[in-house]
Tab-separated table of C-alpha atoms and ligand atoms in Angstrom:
chain	number	residue	atom	x	y	z
A	1	MET	CA	218.955	210.342	-118.969
A	2	ALA	CA	221.609	210.583	-121.605
A	3	ALA	CA	223.974	208.454	-119.556
A	4	GLU	CA	221.231	205.903	-119.089
A	5	ALA	CA	220.599	205.739	-122.813
A	6	ALA	CA	224.291	205.377	-123.492
A	7	ARG	CA	224.551	202.555	-121.014
A	8	GLU	CA	221.522	200.858	-122.563
A	9	SER	CA	222.932	200.942	-126.040
A	10	HIS	CA	226.245	199.688	-124.752
A	11	PHE	CA	224.438	196.860	-122.994
A	12	GLU	CA	222.834	195.949	-126.267
A	13	ASP	CA	226.057	196.029	-128.205
A	14	TYR	CA	228.388	193.819	-126.213
A	15	VAL	CA	227.371	190.492	-124.817
A	16	VAL	CA	230.906	189.585	-123.746
A	17	ARG	CA	233.770	191.850	-122.815
A	18	THR	CA	237.064	190.798	-121.287
A	19	ARG	CA	239.628	193.137	-119.820
A	20	LYS	CA	243.261	192.101	-119.250
A	21	LEU	CA	242.027	188.567	-118.808
A	22	THR	CA	244.814	186.428	-117.372
A	23	ARG	CA	244.876	182.852	-116.176
A	24	ILE	CA	248.013	181.472	-114.644
A	25	TYR	CA	248.480	177.794	-113.942
A	26	GLN	CA	251.062	177.036	-111.313
A	27	MET	CA	252.481	173.543	-111.374
A	28	GLY	CA	255.260	173.071	-108.881
A	29	ASP	CA	257.693	175.828	-109.693
A	30	THR	CA	256.708	176.265	-113.324
A	31	VAL	CA	254.322	179.113	-114.006
A	32	LEU	CA	252.206	178.917	-117.130
A	33	ARG	CA	250.355	181.943	-118.451
A	34	ALA	CA	247.573	180.103	-120.295
A	35	LEU	CA	245.904	183.467	-120.925
A	36	ASP	CA	247.902	186.631	-120.834
A	37	GLY	CA	245.998	189.911	-120.834
A	38	VAL	CA	243.216	189.228	-123.308
A	39	ASP	CA	240.955	192.154	-124.259
A	40	LEU	CA	238.053	190.968	-126.338
A	41	ASP	CA	234.686	192.579	-127.093
A	42	ILE	CA	231.970	190.469	-128.657
A	43	LYS	CA	228.811	192.030	-130.029
A	44	ARG	CA	225.366	190.553	-129.535
A	45	GLY	CA	224.487	188.225	-132.388
A	46	GLU	CA	227.998	187.791	-133.693
A	47	TYR	CA	229.424	184.502	-134.900
A	48	ILE	CA	233.004	184.360	-133.677
A	49	SER	CA	235.604	181.699	-134.349
A	50	ILE	CA	238.573	181.391	-132.048
A	51	MET	CA	241.484	179.878	-133.901
A	52	GLY	CA	244.872	178.910	-132.638
A	53	PRO	CA	247.243	176.032	-132.215
A	54	SER	CA	246.809	173.411	-129.523
A	55	GLY	CA	247.643	174.785	-126.097
A	56	SER	CA	247.182	178.412	-127.152
A	57	GLY	CA	244.498	178.975	-124.513
A	58	LYS	CA	241.199	178.615	-126.384
A	59	SER	CA	239.563	176.321	-123.855
A	60	THR	CA	240.936	178.401	-121.004
A	61	LEU	CA	239.292	181.466	-122.538
A	62	PHE	CA	235.998	179.571	-122.799
A	63	ASN	CA	236.162	178.517	-119.178
A	64	MET	CA	236.505	182.149	-118.142
A	65	VAL	CA	233.782	183.467	-120.437
A	66	GLY	CA	231.376	180.702	-119.434
A	67	GLY	CA	231.957	181.160	-115.718
A	68	LEU	CA	233.474	177.693	-115.364
A	69	ASP	CA	236.730	178.982	-113.935
A	70	LYS	CA	237.924	182.177	-112.330
A	71	PRO	CA	240.586	184.411	-113.891
A	72	THR	CA	243.833	184.972	-112.008
A	73	GLU	CA	243.679	188.615	-113.041
A	74	GLY	CA	241.376	190.730	-115.152
A	75	THR	CA	237.644	190.776	-115.669
A	76	VAL	CA	234.940	189.144	-117.725
A	77	PHE	CA	231.700	191.020	-118.294
A	78	ILE	CA	228.666	189.103	-119.509
A	79	ASN	CA	225.867	191.472	-120.453
A	80	GLU	CA	227.879	194.121	-118.632
A	81	THR	CA	227.829	192.137	-115.384
A	82	ASP	CA	231.214	191.520	-113.816
A	83	MET	CA	231.381	187.756	-113.338
A	84	ALA	CA	233.666	188.167	-110.331
A	85	GLN	CA	230.785	189.795	-108.440
A	86	LEU	CA	228.537	186.735	-108.723
A	87	ASP	CA	228.246	184.035	-106.064
A	88	ALA	CA	228.065	180.295	-106.816
A	89	ALA	CA	224.270	180.254	-107.149
A	90	GLU	CA	224.256	183.215	-109.519
A	91	LEU	CA	227.008	181.657	-111.629
A	92	ALA	CA	224.923	178.486	-111.860
A	93	TRP	CA	221.996	180.581	-113.071
A	94	ILE	CA	224.167	182.150	-115.748
A	95	ARG	CA	225.420	178.743	-116.876
A	96	CYS	CA	221.823	177.615	-116.988
A	97	ARG	CA	220.138	180.569	-118.693
A	98	THR	CA	222.650	182.848	-120.336
A	99	VAL	CA	225.278	180.481	-121.719
A	100	GLY	CA	224.806	177.293	-123.713
A	101	TYR	CA	227.725	174.872	-124.009
A	102	ILE	CA	228.664	172.605	-126.851
A	103	PHE	CA	231.558	170.230	-126.315
A	104	GLN	CA	233.977	168.405	-128.523
A	105	THR	CA	232.898	165.134	-126.942
A	106	PHE	CA	229.145	165.957	-127.100
A	107	ASN	CA	228.746	165.273	-123.360
A	108	LEU	CA	225.156	164.157	-123.382
A	109	ILE	CA	224.085	162.541	-120.116
A	110	PRO	CA	224.331	158.847	-121.055
A	111	VAL	CA	221.447	157.590	-118.947
A	112	MET	CA	218.987	160.086	-120.407
A	113	THR	CA	217.118	160.107	-123.713
A	114	ALA	CA	217.611	162.888	-126.253
A	115	LEU	CA	214.477	164.645	-125.014
A	116	GLU	CA	215.471	164.296	-121.350
A	117	ASN	CA	218.903	165.695	-122.113
A	118	ILE	CA	217.305	168.759	-123.638
A	119	THR	CA	214.774	169.304	-120.880
A	120	LEU	CA	217.348	169.018	-118.064
A	121	PRO	CA	218.501	172.660	-118.291
A	122	MET	CA	214.815	173.644	-118.448
A	123	VAL	CA	214.217	171.700	-115.224
A	124	PHE	CA	217.055	173.602	-113.567
A	125	ALA	CA	215.560	176.859	-114.865
A	126	GLY	CA	212.236	176.024	-113.195
A	127	MET	CA	210.171	175.626	-116.375
A	128	SER	CA	206.832	173.773	-116.147
A	129	THR	CA	206.761	170.164	-117.356
A	130	ASP	CA	204.359	170.937	-120.208
A	131	GLU	CA	206.493	173.760	-121.478
A	132	GLN	CA	209.620	171.601	-121.171
A	133	LEU	CA	208.143	168.870	-123.348
A	134	GLN	CA	206.760	171.277	-125.894
A	135	ARG	CA	209.993	173.240	-126.199
A	136	GLY	CA	212.128	170.101	-126.102
A	137	ARG	CA	210.166	168.487	-128.934
A	138	ALA	CA	210.253	171.655	-131.025
A	139	LEU	CA	214.019	172.005	-130.575
A	140	LEU	CA	214.698	168.387	-131.485
A	141	GLU	CA	212.530	168.764	-134.555
A	142	ARG	CA	214.394	171.914	-135.485
A	143	VAL	CA	217.746	170.127	-135.423
A	144	GLY	CA	216.270	167.306	-137.516
A	145	LEU	CA	215.835	164.682	-134.801
A	146	GLY	CA	212.063	164.754	-134.357
A	147	ASP	CA	212.034	160.966	-134.701
A	148	ARG	CA	214.765	160.338	-132.124
A	149	LEU	CA	213.136	161.814	-129.020
A	150	HIS	CA	213.459	158.711	-126.876
A	151	HIS	CA	216.829	157.447	-128.047
A	152	ARG	CA	219.741	157.339	-125.635
A	153	PRO	CA	223.061	158.907	-126.700
A	154	SER	CA	224.566	155.431	-127.214
A	155	GLU	CA	221.872	154.847	-129.840
A	156	LEU	CA	222.777	157.988	-131.798
A	157	SER	CA	225.614	158.737	-134.201
A	158	GLY	CA	228.199	161.381	-133.345
A	159	GLY	CA	226.579	163.939	-135.608
A	160	GLN	CA	223.160	163.216	-134.126
A	161	GLN	CA	224.557	163.521	-130.604
A	162	GLN	CA	226.039	166.893	-131.460
A	163	ARG	CA	222.666	168.008	-132.838
A	164	VAL	CA	221.062	167.041	-129.550
A	165	ALA	CA	223.812	168.993	-127.809
A	166	ILE	CA	223.018	172.054	-129.934
A	167	ALA	CA	219.330	171.733	-129.078
A	168	ARG	CA	220.291	171.385	-125.403
A	169	ALA	CA	222.496	174.467	-125.558
A	170	LEU	CA	219.466	176.395	-126.858
A	171	ALA	CA	217.115	174.997	-124.211
A	172	ASN	CA	216.804	178.171	-122.172
A	173	ASP	CA	217.236	180.663	-125.013
A	174	PRO	CA	220.761	181.679	-124.020
A	175	ASP	CA	222.488	184.873	-125.103
A	176	ILE	CA	225.717	183.033	-125.849
A	177	ILE	CA	226.659	179.631	-127.188
A	178	LEU	CA	230.185	178.498	-126.389
A	179	ALA	CA	231.289	175.689	-128.673
A	180	ASP	CA	234.712	174.230	-127.905
A	181	GLU	CA	235.852	172.391	-131.031
A	182	PRO	CA	232.357	171.119	-131.829
A	183	THR	CA	233.463	169.313	-134.963
A	184	ALA	CA	236.760	167.785	-133.850
A	185	ASN	CA	235.220	164.345	-133.254
A	186	LEU	CA	233.160	164.321	-136.450
A	187	ASP	CA	233.960	163.489	-140.040
A	188	LEU	CA	234.343	166.347	-142.470
A	189	ARG	CA	230.837	166.375	-143.909
A	190	THR	CA	229.048	165.928	-140.582
A	191	GLY	CA	231.243	168.618	-139.097
A	192	LYS	CA	230.216	170.976	-141.865
A	193	GLU	CA	226.553	170.240	-141.241
A	194	ILE	CA	227.014	170.976	-137.558
A	195	ILE	CA	228.725	174.282	-138.296
A	196	GLU	CA	225.975	175.233	-140.723
A	197	LEU	CA	223.347	174.361	-138.138
A	198	LEU	CA	225.116	176.564	-135.599
A	199	ARG	CA	225.173	179.398	-138.079
A	200	GLU	CA	221.455	178.970	-138.804
A	201	MET	CA	220.672	179.106	-135.096
A	202	ASN	CA	222.790	182.225	-134.839
A	203	GLU	CA	220.851	183.880	-137.652
A	204	GLU	CA	217.387	182.662	-136.619
A	205	ARG	CA	217.638	183.322	-132.928
A	206	GLY	CA	220.228	186.031	-132.708
A	207	VAL	CA	222.252	183.965	-130.262
A	208	THR	CA	225.913	184.912	-130.134
A	209	VAL	CA	228.070	181.950	-131.103
A	210	ILE	CA	231.674	181.688	-129.971
A	211	SER	CA	233.382	178.655	-131.363
A	212	ALA	CA	236.912	177.407	-130.835
A	213	THR	CA	238.176	175.415	-133.734
A	214	HIS	CA	241.010	174.102	-135.830
A	215	ASP	CA	238.514	173.770	-138.622
A	216	LEU	CA	239.040	176.059	-141.601
A	217	HIS	CA	235.429	175.589	-142.719
A	218	MET	CA	234.506	177.897	-139.875
A	219	ILE	CA	236.198	180.722	-141.705
A	220	ASP	CA	233.576	180.902	-144.427
A	221	ILE	CA	230.726	181.574	-142.070
A	222	SER	CA	232.287	183.501	-139.200
A	223	ASP	CA	231.649	187.199	-138.724
A	224	ARG	CA	235.046	187.538	-137.104
A	225	ILE	CA	237.988	185.282	-136.441
A	226	VAL	CA	240.112	185.726	-133.362
A	227	TRP	CA	243.557	184.227	-133.689
A	228	VAL	CA	245.201	183.331	-130.387
A	229	ARG	CA	248.740	182.246	-129.742
A	230	ASP	CA	250.464	181.619	-126.401
A	231	GLY	CA	247.536	182.982	-124.443
A	232	ALA	CA	247.313	186.279	-126.290
A	233	ILE	CA	245.288	187.583	-129.198
A	234	GLU	CA	247.494	187.618	-132.251
A	235	LYS	CA	245.024	189.264	-134.596
A	236	ILE	CA	241.316	189.698	-135.191
A	237	GLU	CA	239.956	189.505	-138.701
A	238	ASP	CA	236.489	190.555	-139.760
A	239	ARG	CA	234.482	189.186	-142.624
A	240	ALA	CA	235.744	191.611	-145.236
A	241	SER	CA	239.394	190.915	-144.613
A	242	ILE	CA	238.773	187.180	-144.213
A	243	GLU	CA	237.703	186.922	-147.824
A	244	LEU	CA	240.823	188.743	-148.889
A	245	THR	CA	243.227	186.597	-146.912
A	246	VAL	CA	241.657	183.191	-147.298
A	247	GLY	CA	244.379	182.031	-149.646
A	248	GLN	CA	247.071	183.102	-147.252
A	249	VAL	CA	245.317	181.443	-144.328
A	250	ASP	CA	245.132	178.167	-146.171
A	251	TRP	CA	248.807	178.315	-146.759
A	252	GLU	CA	249.575	179.142	-143.100
A	253	GLU	CA	247.472	176.289	-141.845
A	254	GLU	CA	248.921	173.763	-144.255
A	255	SER	CA	252.020	173.435	-142.129
A	256	GLY	CA	250.147	173.445	-138.828
A	257	GLN	CA	246.781	171.946	-138.034
A	258	ALA	CA	245.470	171.119	-141.494
A	259	GLU	CA	245.825	167.383	-140.984
A	260	GLU	CA	244.012	167.533	-137.651
A	261	SER	CA	240.841	168.855	-139.207
A	262	GLU	CA	240.745	166.202	-141.872
B	1	MET	CA	215.446	194.030	-125.917
B	2	SER	CA	212.518	193.445	-123.545
B	3	ASP	CA	212.864	189.747	-124.164
B	4	HIS	CA	216.516	189.943	-123.387
B	5	SER	CA	216.244	191.873	-120.135
B	6	LYS	CA	213.711	189.312	-118.942
B	7	SER	CA	216.176	186.494	-119.324
B	8	TRP	CA	218.890	188.500	-117.683
B	9	LYS	CA	217.366	188.797	-114.233
B	10	VAL	CA	219.538	186.523	-112.122
B	11	GLY	CA	217.421	183.952	-110.307
B	12	LYS	CA	217.812	180.597	-108.601
B	13	VAL	CA	218.200	177.213	-110.234
B	14	SER	CA	216.102	174.366	-108.914
B	15	LEU	CA	215.881	170.583	-109.000
B	16	PRO	CA	212.432	169.307	-107.959
B	17	PRO	CA	212.566	166.139	-105.773
B	18	ARG	CA	210.516	164.207	-108.316
B	19	VAL	CA	213.106	164.826	-111.032
B	20	ALA	CA	215.983	164.052	-108.645
B	21	LEU	CA	214.354	160.686	-107.845
B	22	GLU	CA	213.809	160.009	-111.559
B	23	ILE	CA	217.415	160.762	-112.472
B	24	SER	CA	218.793	158.627	-109.627
B	25	TRP	CA	216.500	155.779	-110.571
B	26	LYS	CA	217.678	155.988	-114.191
B	27	ASN	CA	221.280	155.870	-113.053
B	28	ILE	CA	220.541	152.641	-111.188
B	29	GLN	CA	218.578	151.097	-114.073
B	30	VAL	CA	221.067	151.883	-116.773
B	31	ARG	CA	224.127	150.941	-114.752
B	32	PHE	CA	222.406	147.911	-113.307
B	33	GLY	CA	225.496	145.699	-112.951
B	34	ARG	CA	227.495	148.146	-110.913
B	35	ALA	CA	224.385	149.101	-108.920
B	36	MET	CA	223.919	145.484	-107.897
B	37	ILE	CA	227.550	145.215	-106.796
B	38	THR	CA	227.061	148.310	-104.634
B	39	ALA	CA	223.842	146.883	-103.238
B	40	ALA	CA	225.416	143.488	-102.569
B	41	GLY	CA	227.404	144.824	-99.597
B	42	THR	CA	224.294	146.179	-97.904
B	43	CYS	CA	222.465	143.018	-98.866
B	44	LEU	CA	224.958	140.757	-97.055
B	45	GLY	CA	225.262	142.991	-93.995
B	46	ILE	CA	221.506	143.241	-93.572
B	47	ALA	CA	221.014	139.517	-94.257
B	48	PHE	CA	223.316	138.775	-91.350
B	49	LEU	CA	221.595	141.352	-89.124
B	50	VAL	CA	218.117	139.958	-89.878
B	51	SER	CA	219.256	136.378	-89.320
B	52	VAL	CA	220.577	137.351	-85.886
B	53	TRP	CA	217.320	139.126	-85.064
B	54	ALA	CA	215.243	136.212	-86.384
B	55	ASN	CA	217.172	133.937	-84.067
B	56	ILE	CA	216.375	136.218	-81.132
B	57	ALA	CA	212.698	136.238	-82.174
B	58	ILE	CA	212.698	132.436	-82.186
B	59	VAL	CA	214.328	132.257	-78.771
B	60	LEU	CA	211.899	134.837	-77.399
B	61	GLY	CA	208.950	132.906	-78.866
B	62	SER	CA	210.067	129.629	-77.291
B	63	GLY	CA	210.428	131.244	-73.873
B	64	GLU	CA	214.120	130.348	-73.567
B	65	GLN	CA	216.733	132.654	-72.091
B	66	ILE	CA	219.035	134.618	-74.375
B	67	ASP	CA	222.659	133.785	-73.698
B	68	PRO	CA	224.330	137.178	-73.033
B	69	ASP	CA	227.711	135.951	-74.297
B	70	VAL	CA	226.228	134.822	-77.576
B	71	GLU	CA	224.316	138.081	-77.876
B	72	MET	CA	227.464	140.092	-77.245
B	73	ARG	CA	229.398	138.181	-79.873
B	74	ASN	CA	226.580	138.527	-82.389
B	75	THR	CA	226.321	142.253	-81.783
B	76	TRP	CA	230.001	142.620	-82.593
B	77	LEU	CA	229.742	140.497	-85.699
B	78	VAL	CA	226.758	142.523	-86.906
B	79	ILE	CA	228.543	145.817	-86.314
B	80	MET	CA	231.638	144.587	-88.136
B	81	SER	CA	229.630	143.308	-91.089
B	82	LEU	CA	227.760	146.599	-91.382
B	83	LEU	CA	231.046	148.513	-91.270
B	84	VAL	CA	232.433	146.333	-94.031
B	85	ALA	CA	229.274	146.977	-96.024
B	86	ALA	CA	229.640	150.730	-95.494
B	87	VAL	CA	233.262	150.695	-96.691
B	88	GLY	CA	232.173	148.704	-99.745
B	89	ILE	CA	229.417	151.162	-100.599
B	90	SER	CA	231.735	154.097	-100.094
B	91	ASN	CA	234.348	152.567	-102.351
B	92	SER	CA	231.804	151.748	-105.000
B	93	MET	CA	230.365	155.267	-104.946
B	94	PHE	CA	233.862	156.753	-105.227
B	95	MET	CA	234.296	154.697	-108.375
B	96	ALA	CA	230.959	155.975	-109.636
B	97	VAL	CA	232.176	159.546	-109.100
B	98	THR	CA	235.344	158.873	-111.114
B	99	GLU	CA	233.298	157.230	-113.844
B	100	ARG	CA	230.931	160.174	-114.066
B	101	TYR	CA	233.576	162.873	-113.894
B	102	ARG	CA	232.594	164.435	-117.177
B	103	GLU	CA	228.889	163.892	-116.643
B	104	ILE	CA	228.982	165.791	-113.359
B	105	GLY	CA	230.921	168.626	-114.978
B	106	THR	CA	228.377	168.733	-117.787
B	107	MET	CA	225.490	168.941	-115.341
B	108	LYS	CA	227.200	171.877	-113.687
B	109	CYS	CA	227.620	173.549	-117.070
B	110	LEU	CA	223.871	173.138	-117.536
B	111	GLY	CA	223.202	174.937	-114.275
B	112	ALA	CA	223.454	172.334	-111.503
B	113	VAL	CA	224.792	173.636	-108.190
B	114	ASP	CA	226.872	171.502	-105.806
B	115	ARG	CA	223.797	170.613	-103.786
B	116	PHE	CA	222.070	168.941	-106.776
B	117	VAL	CA	225.072	166.697	-107.308
B	118	VAL	CA	225.150	165.720	-103.622
B	119	GLU	CA	221.410	165.039	-103.683
B	120	LEU	CA	221.617	162.807	-106.733
B	121	PHE	CA	224.393	160.681	-105.243
B	122	LEU	CA	222.737	160.378	-101.829
B	123	ILE	CA	219.363	159.469	-103.320
B	124	GLU	CA	220.971	156.897	-105.566
B	125	SER	CA	222.885	155.330	-102.709
B	126	GLY	CA	219.820	155.424	-100.450
B	127	MET	CA	217.725	153.647	-103.098
B	128	LEU	CA	220.415	151.021	-103.579
B	129	GLY	CA	220.635	150.612	-99.806
B	130	GLY	CA	216.871	150.167	-99.609
B	131	VAL	CA	216.763	147.563	-102.377
B	132	GLY	CA	219.847	145.766	-101.017
B	133	ALA	CA	218.440	145.766	-97.495
B	134	ILE	CA	215.035	144.381	-98.539
B	135	ILE	CA	216.628	141.573	-100.548
B	136	GLY	CA	219.165	140.946	-97.771
B	137	GLY	CA	216.462	141.030	-95.114
B	138	ILE	CA	214.358	138.435	-96.917
B	139	ALA	CA	217.445	136.288	-97.549
B	140	GLY	CA	218.520	136.463	-93.899
B	141	PHE	CA	215.046	135.507	-92.804
B	142	LEU	CA	214.895	132.525	-95.175
B	143	VAL	CA	218.349	131.336	-94.124
B	144	MET	CA	217.230	131.412	-90.519
B	145	LEU	CA	214.125	129.438	-91.483
B	146	LEU	CA	216.300	126.713	-93.029
B	147	VAL	CA	218.743	126.672	-90.117
B	148	SER	CA	216.012	126.405	-87.518
B	149	LEU	CA	214.206	123.667	-89.445
B	150	VAL	CA	217.419	121.652	-89.396
B	151	LYS	CA	218.478	122.405	-85.821
B	152	ARG	CA	215.131	122.810	-84.014
B	153	LYS	CA	211.492	121.772	-84.109
B	154	ALA	CA	209.509	123.378	-86.943
B	155	GLY	CA	207.151	124.766	-84.324
B	156	ASP	CA	209.927	126.901	-82.835
B	157	PHE	CA	210.331	128.898	-86.003
B	158	PHE	CA	206.665	129.460	-86.613
B	159	GLY	CA	206.087	130.237	-82.983
B	160	MET	CA	208.631	133.046	-82.997
B	161	ASP	CA	207.846	136.456	-81.552
B	162	TRP	CA	206.379	137.842	-84.789
B	163	SER	CA	205.842	141.387	-83.568
B	164	TYR	CA	209.525	141.552	-82.550
B	165	MET	CA	210.510	140.108	-85.938
B	166	GLY	CA	208.272	142.489	-87.915
B	167	ALA	CA	209.524	145.589	-86.140
B	168	HIS	CA	213.163	144.535	-86.459
B	169	PHE	CA	212.766	143.702	-90.128
B	170	VAL	CA	211.678	147.297	-90.687
B	171	TYR	CA	214.580	148.569	-88.542
B	172	ALA	CA	216.970	146.497	-90.637
B	173	ILE	CA	215.740	148.081	-93.877
B	174	LEU	CA	216.050	151.557	-92.386
B	175	ILE	CA	219.534	150.781	-91.085
B	176	GLY	CA	220.513	149.547	-94.558
B	177	MET	CA	219.320	152.765	-96.179
B	178	PHE	CA	220.896	154.907	-93.482
B	179	ILE	CA	224.283	153.216	-93.798
B	180	SER	CA	224.158	153.575	-97.584
B	181	VAL	CA	223.385	157.273	-97.406
B	182	VAL	CA	226.086	157.941	-94.792
B	183	ALA	CA	228.643	155.880	-96.712
B	184	ALA	CA	227.914	157.901	-99.864
B	185	ALA	CA	228.420	161.230	-98.105
B	186	PHE	CA	232.162	161.490	-98.778
B	187	PRO	CA	231.986	160.411	-102.429
B	188	ALA	CA	229.035	162.762	-102.987
B	189	ALA	CA	230.918	165.675	-101.457
B	190	ARG	CA	233.893	164.883	-103.678
B	191	ALA	CA	231.626	164.788	-106.733
B	192	ALA	CA	230.062	168.122	-105.852
B	193	LYS	CA	233.494	169.733	-105.609
B	194	LEU	CA	234.451	168.742	-109.170
B	195	PRO	CA	234.979	171.857	-111.266
B	196	PRO	CA	232.504	172.329	-114.128
B	197	ALA	CA	235.482	172.784	-116.425
B	198	ALA	CA	236.003	169.026	-116.090
B	199	ALA	CA	233.292	168.687	-118.714
B	200	LEU	CA	235.435	170.383	-121.328
B	201	ARG	CA	238.387	168.091	-120.947
B	202	SER	CA	238.615	165.507	-123.624
B	203	ASP	CA	241.293	163.374	-121.990
B	204	VAL	CA	239.153	161.705	-119.328
C	1	ATP	N1	244.017	172.596	-115.405
C	1	ATP	C1	245.211	172.948	-115.915
C	1	ATP	N2	246.330	172.873	-115.190
C	1	ATP	C2	247.517	173.246	-115.704
C	1	ATP	N3	247.689	173.698	-116.960
C	1	ATP	C3	246.610	173.769	-117.750
C	1	ATP	C4	245.316	173.411	-117.273
C	1	ATP	N4	244.428	173.591	-118.277
C	1	ATP	C5	245.131	174.047	-119.329
C	1	ATP	N5	246.448	174.164	-119.019
C	1	ATP	C6	247.502	174.651	-119.901
C	1	ATP	O1	247.111	175.907	-120.420
C	1	ATP	C7	247.468	176.026	-121.781
C	1	ATP	C8	246.258	176.370	-122.593
C	1	ATP	O2	245.394	175.239	-122.606
C	1	ATP	P1	244.020	175.209	-123.377
C	1	ATP	O3	243.335	173.952	-122.994
C	1	ATP	O4	243.298	176.474	-123.108
C	1	ATP	O5	244.482	175.158	-124.888
C	1	ATP	P2	243.604	175.031	-126.200
C	1	ATP	O6	243.893	176.210	-127.030
C	1	ATP	O7	242.193	174.782	-125.854
C	1	ATP	O8	244.231	173.759	-126.879
C	1	ATP	P3	243.513	172.614	-127.751
C	1	ATP	O9	243.381	173.165	-129.125
C	1	ATP	O10	244.488	171.481	-127.698
C	1	ATP	O11	242.224	172.297	-127.092
C	1	ATP	C9	248.112	174.715	-122.168
C	1	ATP	O12	249.502	174.882	-122.144
C	1	ATP	C10	247.675	173.755	-121.095
C	1	ATP	O13	248.665	172.787	-120.864
C	2	MG	MG1	240.844	173.171	-126.077
């Protein structure tokens, strides 16, 4: 009984846990440790930013956490389930129901309208057509695109496309949203709006948001910031210490990626 | 908590046939130019096949004998033209896979399994084959009409063995669809094997 209760509370606490997560890319005779023994625990409902220079392994980490790629060594637990134990069909279910993806390049399906893009994951999840339409409409309205239901991606601006992508990521009420540089292809103001929208969704729905970014605006709203370098976690800052070190961070970034985010 | 545990039960993703047909049809509509190029191969192959069969129907209707040498040669030409069509379709579908690299990866991120991707490509190619074959079939028939009006008496054409012609027209359409589906098998399998992580890459 006690053990059960302990397990339950644990289950509630951590939506993602990685243990000694390692991904090695072998190209010819060069061996690249894109991830090198990452231990990371993410609580349900957290808003996490993953920061780090280009090539530090952010996207690789996302691929592992989202079940898009298999680690060379180590384990990823999603809701305390070891991803390595799942077969292809179960992984697809997790990608469909448990994880929502947001991409740098928006990645809407070009031949589909905004509404169809949002209902596609619901189709895969086996939702009824009525429910799909109702949910799809509500989500598009929520992200401020209630009047763009039947527009194709090519008829939407970048910011609007990313809003559709956010609505799509929320289609099946996932536990986790993985956003890989969601603002990198947007101008500063639109990027800020997108980040704020993500934060609102996080607060409204309790969905855990994990976002890789070069964007210092993320710092203001993140619960924690994970700094990665050369495939390893360099440091993890929580909200309290973020506020203290913001000045220092600005200075550090000035020499590195500051121009990229502008 | 209760809400959460409900969503956690691992189940099976699905793609109803109606939606698969809709998506494939959209792909054809939106990428109409390339779709027509893919269909053109089937169209030409089937046009040739139907014209050969129309000729046989005319000969049968007029009570003449079919020259076995001519039939042999025609059979070979038809087989070659259908092979060329198949290679064309295959090539065109491979290009479609490359073009939709990221799109396929995205679909997998949204929960699609390999089988959905295969289905979508096969349905699309089958539809294109069907459309191409119908257009080609009609064209082949009309060409034969013109040729026979020039080279024979008008009565010969209209007195053709219509039941033979009708049945073979239907066979031709089915052959066109079949070839298109078979020719798309390799590209579709390649598409299905694309890793979902392809969706995250920004350099393609
Ligand atoms: N498929 C692959 N094959 C070989 N090496 C790869 C592959 N994918 C990533 N890498 C390498 O792994 C390292 C980490 O890449 P990753 O894409 O995770 O970096 P990142 O932090 O997301 O960078 P960016 O900020 O530029 O997106 C890089 O050195 C990259 O070259
Ligand atoms: Mg990256």
